[in-house]
Amino acid sequence: MNLVLNCNNLSKNFDKYKVISNLDLQLFSGQILSILGSSGCGKTTLLRLISGLEELDRGEIFLNGKLVSQNGFNVPPNKRNIGMVFQNYSLFPHMDVYNNIAFGLSNFDKKDRDSRVKEVLEITRLEKFENRYPQELSGGQQQRVALARTLAPKPTIMLLDEPFSNLDAFTRSAMLTDIQKIIRDSKVSTILVTHDREEAFATSDYLAIMVDGKIVQFDKPNKVVQSPINKEVASLVLNCSFLSGSIKNGVLNTSLGNFSFKTVGLKNSQIIDGKDVNVLIRPEDFSVTYDPNGNFKVLSIEFRGMYSIVHVQSVNHGFLLKFIHNDKDQLWSIGSNVNLIKATTSPLIVYSVN
């Protein structure tokens, strides 16, 4: 695979605020990369730097081996062959679907323009809508028009800025598979930024986790989920809880009991004996059992169809945890006392307390 995008040591400040800090990123041909981070982490600014809408304070950006950005030098967006889909799609309301898509093809002759528009209409399954106007389309259809318009000029890279944020939950879920197929059929290298982990998991080959202007973990989505590098990453990619614990004689001690443990990015031996740690608790790690004398009280139950998410609070210590429960004949309800039993043999992940 060819290296399409190479970002080296990028930094960007707005006044005194450091938004991007010493960031490195690479994208290869045909890859779909999702950048996942909470609001304000710098992910949209990163897209704007890549597209040329913002100028770098430090670092270099290369597209297909050609320098396009460094301090004091910035190839303008219209010279980068980058396509960008904004949150609001930015469709032209006075143009029908055909002309929205053809807008970026002014340098094509009519025959080639018609051929390319027809091609992307087929890729995005919009053939029946080419004469309609944006206001006559559903949210999902408008999104496909925005993608088609972006794909039409055959960009080197496509950038998607929170592309599903304007869709309702049902439409968003249906569109995830559609969008991935459209991108794969077009074979365009793509970066998607989002704060929604489900969007990132469903669409991407690789996942970059961004915290405070830095990419702190980069890997395939399943690898990040299996082994989040720190507490912040775990909070972004998992519906998890955290518990205080300590390491004594190579064993993890917690208020739930003693367990085997593992670390991410460190050897277990690097966790000093007697050291306090944060323990990652996944919803599937423990099962909830009814016990009128149990040490936990059920605070709430979120029914999710095939299973429920149960929120419990320690009677003695006050901390909150959440777990998956799928027993249709449960004997407890909100307010009941319960106990927690380790449901898997997997060691629990621990993080050092800073």
Short mmCIF file of C-alpha atoms in Angstrom, two decimals:
data_model
loop_
_atom_site.label_atom_id
_atom_site.label_comp_id
_atom_site.label_asym_id
_atom_site.label_seq_id
_atom_site.Cartn_x
_atom_site.Cartn_y
_atom_site.Cartn_z
CA MET A 1 0.00 0.00 0.00
CA ASN A 2 1.13 3.51 -0.78
CA LEU A 3 1.53 6.16 1.90
CA VAL A 4 -1.10 8.77 1.01
CA LEU A 5 -0.91 11.07 4.05
CA ASN A 6 2.05 11.66 6.33
CA CYS A 7 1.72 14.10 9.25
CA ASN A 8 4.96 14.73 11.14
CA ASN A 9 5.12 16.39 14.56
CA LEU A 10 2.12 18.69 14.01
CA SER A 11 1.39 21.51 16.45
CA LYS A 12 -1.29 24.19 16.37
CA ASN A 13 -2.11 26.90 18.91
CA PHE A 14 -4.99 29.33 19.09
CA ASP A 15 -3.66 32.29 21.08
CA LYS A 16 -2.27 30.69 24.26
CA TYR A 17 -4.23 27.44 23.87
CA LYS A 18 -2.39 24.41 22.51
CA VAL A 19 -4.93 22.51 20.37
CA ILE A 20 -2.63 20.07 18.53
CA SER A 21 0.62 18.96 20.14
CA ASN A 22 3.47 16.98 18.51
CA LEU A 23 1.05 14.81 16.56
CA ASP A 24 2.10 12.11 14.08
CA LEU A 25 -0.34 10.35 11.74
CA GLN A 26 -0.15 8.21 8.62
CA LEU A 27 -2.81 7.00 6.19
CA PHE A 28 -2.27 4.44 3.43
CA SER A 29 -4.17 3.99 0.18
CA GLY A 30 -7.68 2.58 0.55
CA GLN A 31 -7.68 2.72 4.36
CA ILE A 32 -10.56 4.04 6.44
CA LEU A 33 -9.30 5.69 9.63
CA SER A 34 -11.56 6.94 12.41
CA ILE A 35 -10.31 9.54 14.86
CA LEU A 36 -12.26 9.16 18.09
CA GLY A 37 -12.22 11.78 20.81
CA SER A 38 -14.40 13.86 23.07
CA SER A 39 -15.48 17.40 22.21
CA GLY A 40 -12.58 19.85 22.31
CA CYS A 41 -9.82 17.25 21.86
CA GLY A 42 -8.64 18.83 18.59
CA LYS A 43 -9.94 16.31 16.07
CA THR A 44 -11.78 18.81 13.86
CA THR A 45 -8.77 21.15 13.95
CA LEU A 46 -6.65 18.24 12.73
CA LEU A 47 -8.98 17.77 9.75
CA ARG A 48 -8.77 21.48 8.98
CA LEU A 49 -4.96 21.31 9.05
CA ILE A 50 -4.95 18.34 6.68
CA SER A 51 -7.39 20.07 4.32
CA GLY A 52 -5.44 23.35 4.36
CA LEU A 53 -8.20 25.37 6.02
CA GLU A 54 -5.84 26.05 8.96
CA GLU A 55 -2.09 26.72 8.87
CA LEU A 56 0.48 24.83 10.95
CA ASP A 57 2.57 26.36 13.71
CA ARG A 58 5.03 23.47 13.55
CA GLY A 59 5.46 20.19 11.70
CA GLU A 60 4.92 18.99 8.15
CA ILE A 61 2.08 17.44 6.13
CA PHE A 62 2.77 15.42 2.99
CA LEU A 63 0.15 14.21 0.47
CA ASN A 64 1.40 11.43 -1.82
CA GLY A 65 4.94 12.41 -0.87
CA LYS A 66 4.47 16.09 -1.71
CA LEU A 67 4.87 18.74 1.00
CA VAL A 68 1.62 20.70 1.37
CA SER A 69 1.99 22.28 4.84
CA GLN A 70 4.67 23.57 7.17
CA ASN A 71 5.11 26.76 9.16
CA GLY A 72 4.93 29.66 6.70
CA PHE A 73 3.88 27.44 3.77
CA ASN A 74 0.37 26.21 3.05
CA VAL A 75 -0.95 24.80 -0.24
CA PRO A 76 -4.55 26.09 -0.45
CA PRO A 77 -7.44 23.62 -0.04
CA ASN A 78 -8.50 23.77 -3.70
CA LYS A 79 -5.01 22.63 -4.76
CA ARG A 80 -4.82 19.55 -2.50
CA ASN A 81 -7.37 17.24 -4.18
CA ILE A 82 -9.01 16.58 -0.82
CA GLY A 83 -12.75 16.06 -0.44
CA MET A 84 -14.49 17.10 2.78
CA VAL A 85 -18.00 16.31 4.04
CA PHE A 86 -19.14 18.76 6.71
CA GLN A 87 -21.61 18.09 9.52
CA ASN A 88 -24.43 19.97 7.78
CA TYR A 89 -23.56 18.52 4.32
CA SER A 90 -23.58 22.07 2.76
CA LEU A 91 -25.74 21.06 -0.22
CA PHE A 92 -26.91 23.78 -2.59
CA PRO A 93 -30.71 24.09 -2.08
CA HIS A 94 -31.28 25.67 -5.53
CA MET A 95 -29.59 22.77 -7.35
CA ASP A 96 -30.97 19.28 -7.92
CA VAL A 97 -28.99 16.18 -6.98
CA TYR A 98 -27.33 15.91 -10.39
CA ASN A 99 -26.05 19.48 -10.34
CA ASN A 100 -24.95 19.27 -6.70
CA ILE A 101 -22.77 16.30 -7.65
CA ALA A 102 -21.55 17.90 -10.87
CA PHE A 103 -20.59 21.13 -9.12
CA GLY A 104 -16.94 20.14 -8.62
CA LEU A 105 -16.54 18.84 -12.17
CA SER A 106 -16.36 22.15 -14.03
CA ASN A 107 -13.05 21.12 -15.61
CA PHE A 108 -14.67 18.01 -17.17
CA ASP A 109 -16.23 18.14 -20.64
CA LYS A 110 -19.97 17.40 -20.73
CA LYS A 111 -19.58 13.75 -21.77
CA ASP A 112 -17.05 12.96 -19.03
CA ARG A 113 -19.05 14.97 -16.48
CA ASP A 114 -22.25 13.06 -17.26
CA SER A 115 -20.38 9.77 -17.09
CA ARG A 116 -18.77 10.56 -13.72
CA VAL A 117 -22.04 11.80 -12.19
CA LYS A 118 -23.79 8.63 -13.35
CA GLU A 119 -20.99 6.53 -11.85
CA VAL A 120 -21.21 8.10 -8.37
CA LEU A 121 -25.03 8.05 -8.50
CA GLU A 122 -24.76 4.28 -8.91
CA ILE A 123 -22.15 3.92 -6.15
CA THR A 124 -24.35 5.89 -3.73
CA ARG A 125 -27.61 4.34 -5.01
CA LEU A 126 -29.12 7.72 -5.88
CA GLU A 127 -30.04 7.03 -9.52
CA LYS A 128 -33.75 7.61 -8.87
CA PHE A 129 -33.15 10.94 -7.13
CA GLU A 130 -30.97 12.87 -9.59
CA ASN A 131 -33.74 15.38 -10.40
CA ARG A 132 -34.80 16.00 -6.81
CA TYR A 133 -33.73 18.94 -4.65
CA PRO A 134 -32.09 18.58 -1.21
CA GLN A 135 -35.24 19.68 0.65
CA GLU A 136 -37.11 16.80 -1.03
CA LEU A 137 -34.74 14.19 0.41
CA SER A 138 -34.44 12.44 3.76
CA GLY A 139 -31.45 13.06 6.02
CA GLY A 140 -29.80 9.82 4.94
CA GLN A 141 -30.33 10.64 1.26
CA GLN A 142 -28.87 14.12 1.75
CA GLN A 143 -25.82 12.55 3.34
CA ARG A 144 -25.34 10.27 0.34
CA VAL A 145 -25.59 13.27 -1.99
CA ALA A 146 -22.87 15.02 0.04
CA LEU A 147 -20.69 11.91 -0.26
CA ALA A 148 -21.37 11.62 -3.98
CA ARG A 149 -20.44 15.27 -4.55
CA THR A 150 -17.22 14.77 -2.59
CA LEU A 151 -16.31 11.56 -4.44
CA ALA A 152 -17.07 12.89 -7.92
CA PRO A 153 -13.70 14.68 -8.51
CA LYS A 154 -11.84 11.51 -7.38
CA PRO A 155 -10.09 13.02 -4.34
CA THR A 156 -6.86 11.62 -2.97
CA ILE A 157 -8.36 11.65 0.53
CA MET A 158 -11.88 12.13 1.82
CA LEU A 159 -12.37 13.81 5.21
CA LEU A 160 -15.64 13.30 7.12
CA ASP A 161 -16.37 15.64 10.04
CA GLU A 162 -18.99 14.06 12.35
CA PRO A 163 -20.95 12.84 9.29
CA PHE A 164 -23.75 11.14 11.25
CA SER A 165 -24.43 13.87 13.82
CA ASN A 166 -27.50 15.25 12.00
CA LEU A 167 -29.21 11.85 11.68
CA ASP A 168 -31.63 10.27 14.14
CA ALA A 169 -30.49 7.08 15.89
CA PHE A 170 -32.42 4.70 13.59
CA THR A 171 -31.21 6.35 10.37
CA ARG A 172 -27.65 6.60 11.70
CA SER A 173 -27.54 2.88 12.45
CA ALA A 174 -28.83 2.02 8.97
CA MET A 175 -26.35 4.39 7.32
CA LEU A 176 -23.21 3.01 8.97
CA THR A 177 -23.06 -0.06 6.72
CA ASP A 178 -24.10 1.98 3.67
CA ILE A 179 -21.37 4.55 4.15
CA GLN A 180 -18.67 1.95 4.65
CA LYS A 181 -19.73 0.16 1.45
CA ILE A 182 -19.78 3.42 -0.52
CA ILE A 183 -16.27 4.30 0.66
CA ARG A 184 -14.93 0.81 -0.08
CA ASP A 185 -16.53 0.75 -3.54
CA SER A 186 -14.91 4.11 -4.32
CA LYS A 187 -11.51 2.92 -3.01
CA VAL A 188 -10.76 6.38 -1.59
CA SER A 189 -8.57 6.78 1.51
CA THR A 190 -10.78 8.24 4.23
CA ILE A 191 -10.49 9.89 7.64
CA LEU A 192 -13.62 10.17 9.77
CA VAL A 193 -13.72 12.12 13.02
CA THR A 194 -16.36 11.35 15.61
CA HIS A 195 -17.10 11.29 19.33
CA ASP A 196 -19.31 8.19 18.90
CA ARG A 197 -17.46 4.91 19.42
CA GLU A 198 -20.12 2.85 17.60
CA GLU A 199 -19.60 4.93 14.44
CA ALA A 200 -15.84 4.51 14.72
CA PHE A 201 -16.04 0.74 15.26
CA ALA A 202 -18.52 0.15 12.43
CA THR A 203 -16.73 2.07 9.70
CA SER A 204 -12.97 1.94 10.17
CA ASP A 205 -9.96 -0.25 9.46
CA TYR A 206 -7.91 1.65 12.04
CA LEU A 207 -8.80 3.71 15.07
CA ALA A 208 -6.85 6.68 16.42
CA ILE A 209 -7.78 7.85 19.92
CA MET A 210 -7.25 11.57 20.45
CA VAL A 211 -6.93 13.16 23.90
CA ASP A 212 -5.90 16.78 24.52
CA GLY A 213 -4.48 17.33 21.04
CA LYS A 214 -2.47 14.10 20.92
CA ILE A 215 -3.08 10.66 19.43
CA VAL A 216 -2.54 8.39 22.42
CA GLN A 217 -3.39 5.05 20.80
CA PHE A 218 -3.50 3.84 17.19
CA ASP A 219 -4.51 0.32 16.21
CA LYS A 220 -7.26 -1.80 14.73
CA PRO A 221 -10.57 -1.17 16.55
CA ASN A 222 -10.73 -4.63 18.14
CA LYS A 223 -7.17 -4.26 19.47
CA VAL A 224 -7.97 -0.91 21.08
CA VAL A 225 -11.11 -2.34 22.69
CA GLN A 226 -9.23 -5.39 23.99
CA SER A 227 -6.33 -3.38 25.40
CA PRO A 228 -7.03 0.34 25.96
CA ILE A 229 -3.72 1.99 26.80
CA ASN A 230 -5.00 4.14 29.67
CA LYS A 231 -8.08 5.12 31.64
CA GLU A 232 -9.03 7.93 29.23
CA VAL A 233 -8.97 5.59 26.23
CA ALA A 234 -10.97 2.95 28.09
CA SER A 235 -13.64 5.53 28.90
CA LEU A 236 -13.90 6.47 25.21
CA VAL A 237 -14.09 2.97 23.72
CA LEU A 238 -15.94 1.04 26.43
CA ASN A 239 -19.14 1.34 28.44
CA CYS A 240 -17.06 0.67 31.55
CA SER A 241 -16.58 1.48 35.22
CA PHE A 242 -13.47 1.87 37.37
CA LEU A 243 -12.67 0.51 40.80
CA SER A 244 -9.84 1.31 43.20
CA GLY A 245 -7.46 -1.50 44.05
CA SER A 246 -3.91 -2.30 45.08
CA ILE A 247 -1.29 -4.88 44.21
CA LYS A 248 -0.08 -7.12 47.03
CA ASN A 249 2.24 -10.08 46.47
CA GLY A 250 1.43 -10.07 42.75
CA VAL A 251 -2.34 -10.22 43.29
CA LEU A 252 -4.95 -7.53 42.67
CA ASN A 253 -6.83 -6.66 45.87
CA THR A 254 -10.21 -4.90 45.58
CA SER A 255 -13.39 -4.53 47.60
CA LEU A 256 -14.93 -7.12 45.24
CA GLY A 257 -12.25 -9.69 46.07
CA ASN A 258 -8.78 -10.71 44.93
CA PHE A 259 -8.11 -11.29 41.23
CA SER A 260 -5.40 -11.85 38.66
CA PHE A 261 -4.53 -8.75 36.67
CA LYS A 262 -2.69 -7.49 33.61
CA THR A 263 -1.34 -4.17 32.42
CA VAL A 264 -1.30 -2.53 28.97
CA GLY A 265 2.00 -1.16 27.72
CA LEU A 266 3.79 -2.31 30.87
CA LYS A 267 4.91 -5.61 32.30
CA ASN A 268 3.03 -6.71 35.40
CA SER A 269 6.33 -6.64 37.25
CA GLN A 270 6.55 -2.89 36.62
CA ILE A 271 3.55 -2.34 38.88
CA ILE A 272 5.20 -1.90 42.27
CA ASP A 273 3.94 -4.20 45.02
CA GLY A 274 1.66 -2.27 47.34
CA LYS A 275 0.90 0.34 44.68
CA ASP A 276 -2.63 1.70 44.27
CA VAL A 277 -4.20 1.12 40.85
CA ASN A 278 -7.36 1.91 38.90
CA VAL A 279 -9.14 -1.28 37.86
CA LEU A 280 -11.03 -1.43 34.56
CA ILE A 281 -14.41 -3.12 35.03
CA ARG A 282 -16.22 -4.09 31.83
CA PRO A 283 -19.98 -4.70 31.99
CA GLU A 284 -19.44 -8.38 31.17
CA ASP A 285 -16.77 -8.97 33.85
CA PHE A 286 -19.22 -9.71 36.68
CA SER A 287 -22.71 -11.17 36.95
CA VAL A 288 -25.40 -9.80 39.25
CA THR A 289 -27.11 -12.23 41.65
CA TYR A 290 -29.99 -11.57 44.02
CA ASP A 291 -29.05 -11.56 47.72
CA PRO A 292 -31.18 -9.73 50.32
CA ASN A 293 -28.00 -9.30 52.37
CA GLY A 294 -25.85 -8.35 49.37
CA ASN A 295 -23.24 -5.60 49.42
CA PHE A 296 -24.68 -3.74 46.41
CA LYS A 297 -27.97 -2.00 45.75
CA VAL A 298 -29.57 -1.78 42.29
CA LEU A 299 -29.93 1.90 41.33
CA SER A 300 -31.30 1.61 37.79
CA ILE A 301 -31.93 -0.86 34.99
CA GLU A 302 -31.59 0.10 31.31
CA PHE A 303 -33.49 -2.39 29.15
CA ARG A 304 -31.68 -2.87 25.81
CA GLY A 305 -33.81 -5.60 24.22
CA MET A 306 -31.70 -8.78 24.45
CA TYR A 307 -30.02 -7.64 27.65
CA SER A 308 -30.10 -4.94 30.34
CA ILE A 309 -27.44 -2.62 31.74
CA VAL A 310 -27.67 -2.71 35.53
CA HIS A 311 -26.25 0.17 37.62
CA VAL A 312 -25.34 -0.80 41.18
CA GLN A 313 -23.85 1.02 44.15
CA SER A 314 -21.70 -0.39 46.91
CA VAL A 315 -23.57 -0.30 50.22
CA ASN A 316 -20.35 0.06 52.23
CA HIS A 317 -18.10 2.07 49.92
CA GLY A 318 -20.48 4.13 47.79
CA PHE A 319 -18.79 3.56 44.40
CA LEU A 320 -20.89 2.93 41.28
CA LEU A 321 -20.53 0.09 38.75
CA LYS A 322 -22.53 -1.12 35.74
CA PHE A 323 -22.99 -4.59 34.31
CA ILE A 324 -24.75 -6.53 31.57
CA HIS A 325 -27.59 -8.78 32.67
CA ASN A 326 -29.60 -11.07 30.38
CA ASP A 327 -31.53 -13.32 32.78
CA LYS A 328 -35.23 -13.01 31.89
CA ASP A 329 -36.23 -14.50 35.25
CA GLN A 330 -34.32 -12.12 37.49
CA LEU A 331 -35.54 -12.03 41.09
CA TRP A 332 -34.52 -8.47 41.83
CA SER A 333 -35.56 -4.97 40.82
CA ILE A 334 -34.53 -1.36 41.46
CA GLY A 335 -33.73 -1.00 45.17
CA SER A 336 -32.90 -4.70 45.64
CA ASN A 337 -29.70 -5.85 47.29
CA VAL A 338 -27.44 -7.98 45.10
CA ASN A 339 -23.96 -9.46 45.00
CA LEU A 340 -21.43 -9.51 42.17
CA ILE A 341 -19.70 -12.68 40.99
CA LYS A 342 -16.74 -12.75 38.58
CA ALA A 343 -18.21 -14.00 35.30
CA THR A 344 -15.00 -14.68 33.35
CA THR A 345 -11.56 -16.11 34.01
CA SER A 346 -9.85 -13.21 32.22
CA PRO A 347 -7.51 -11.06 34.32
CA LEU A 348 -8.65 -7.51 35.03
CA ILE A 349 -6.76 -4.63 33.42
CA VAL A 350 -5.20 -2.15 35.85
CA TYR A 351 -3.74 1.32 35.36
CA SER A 352 -1.28 3.13 37.61
CA VAL A 353 -2.69 5.92 39.74
CA ASN A 354 -0.79 9.09 38.80
#
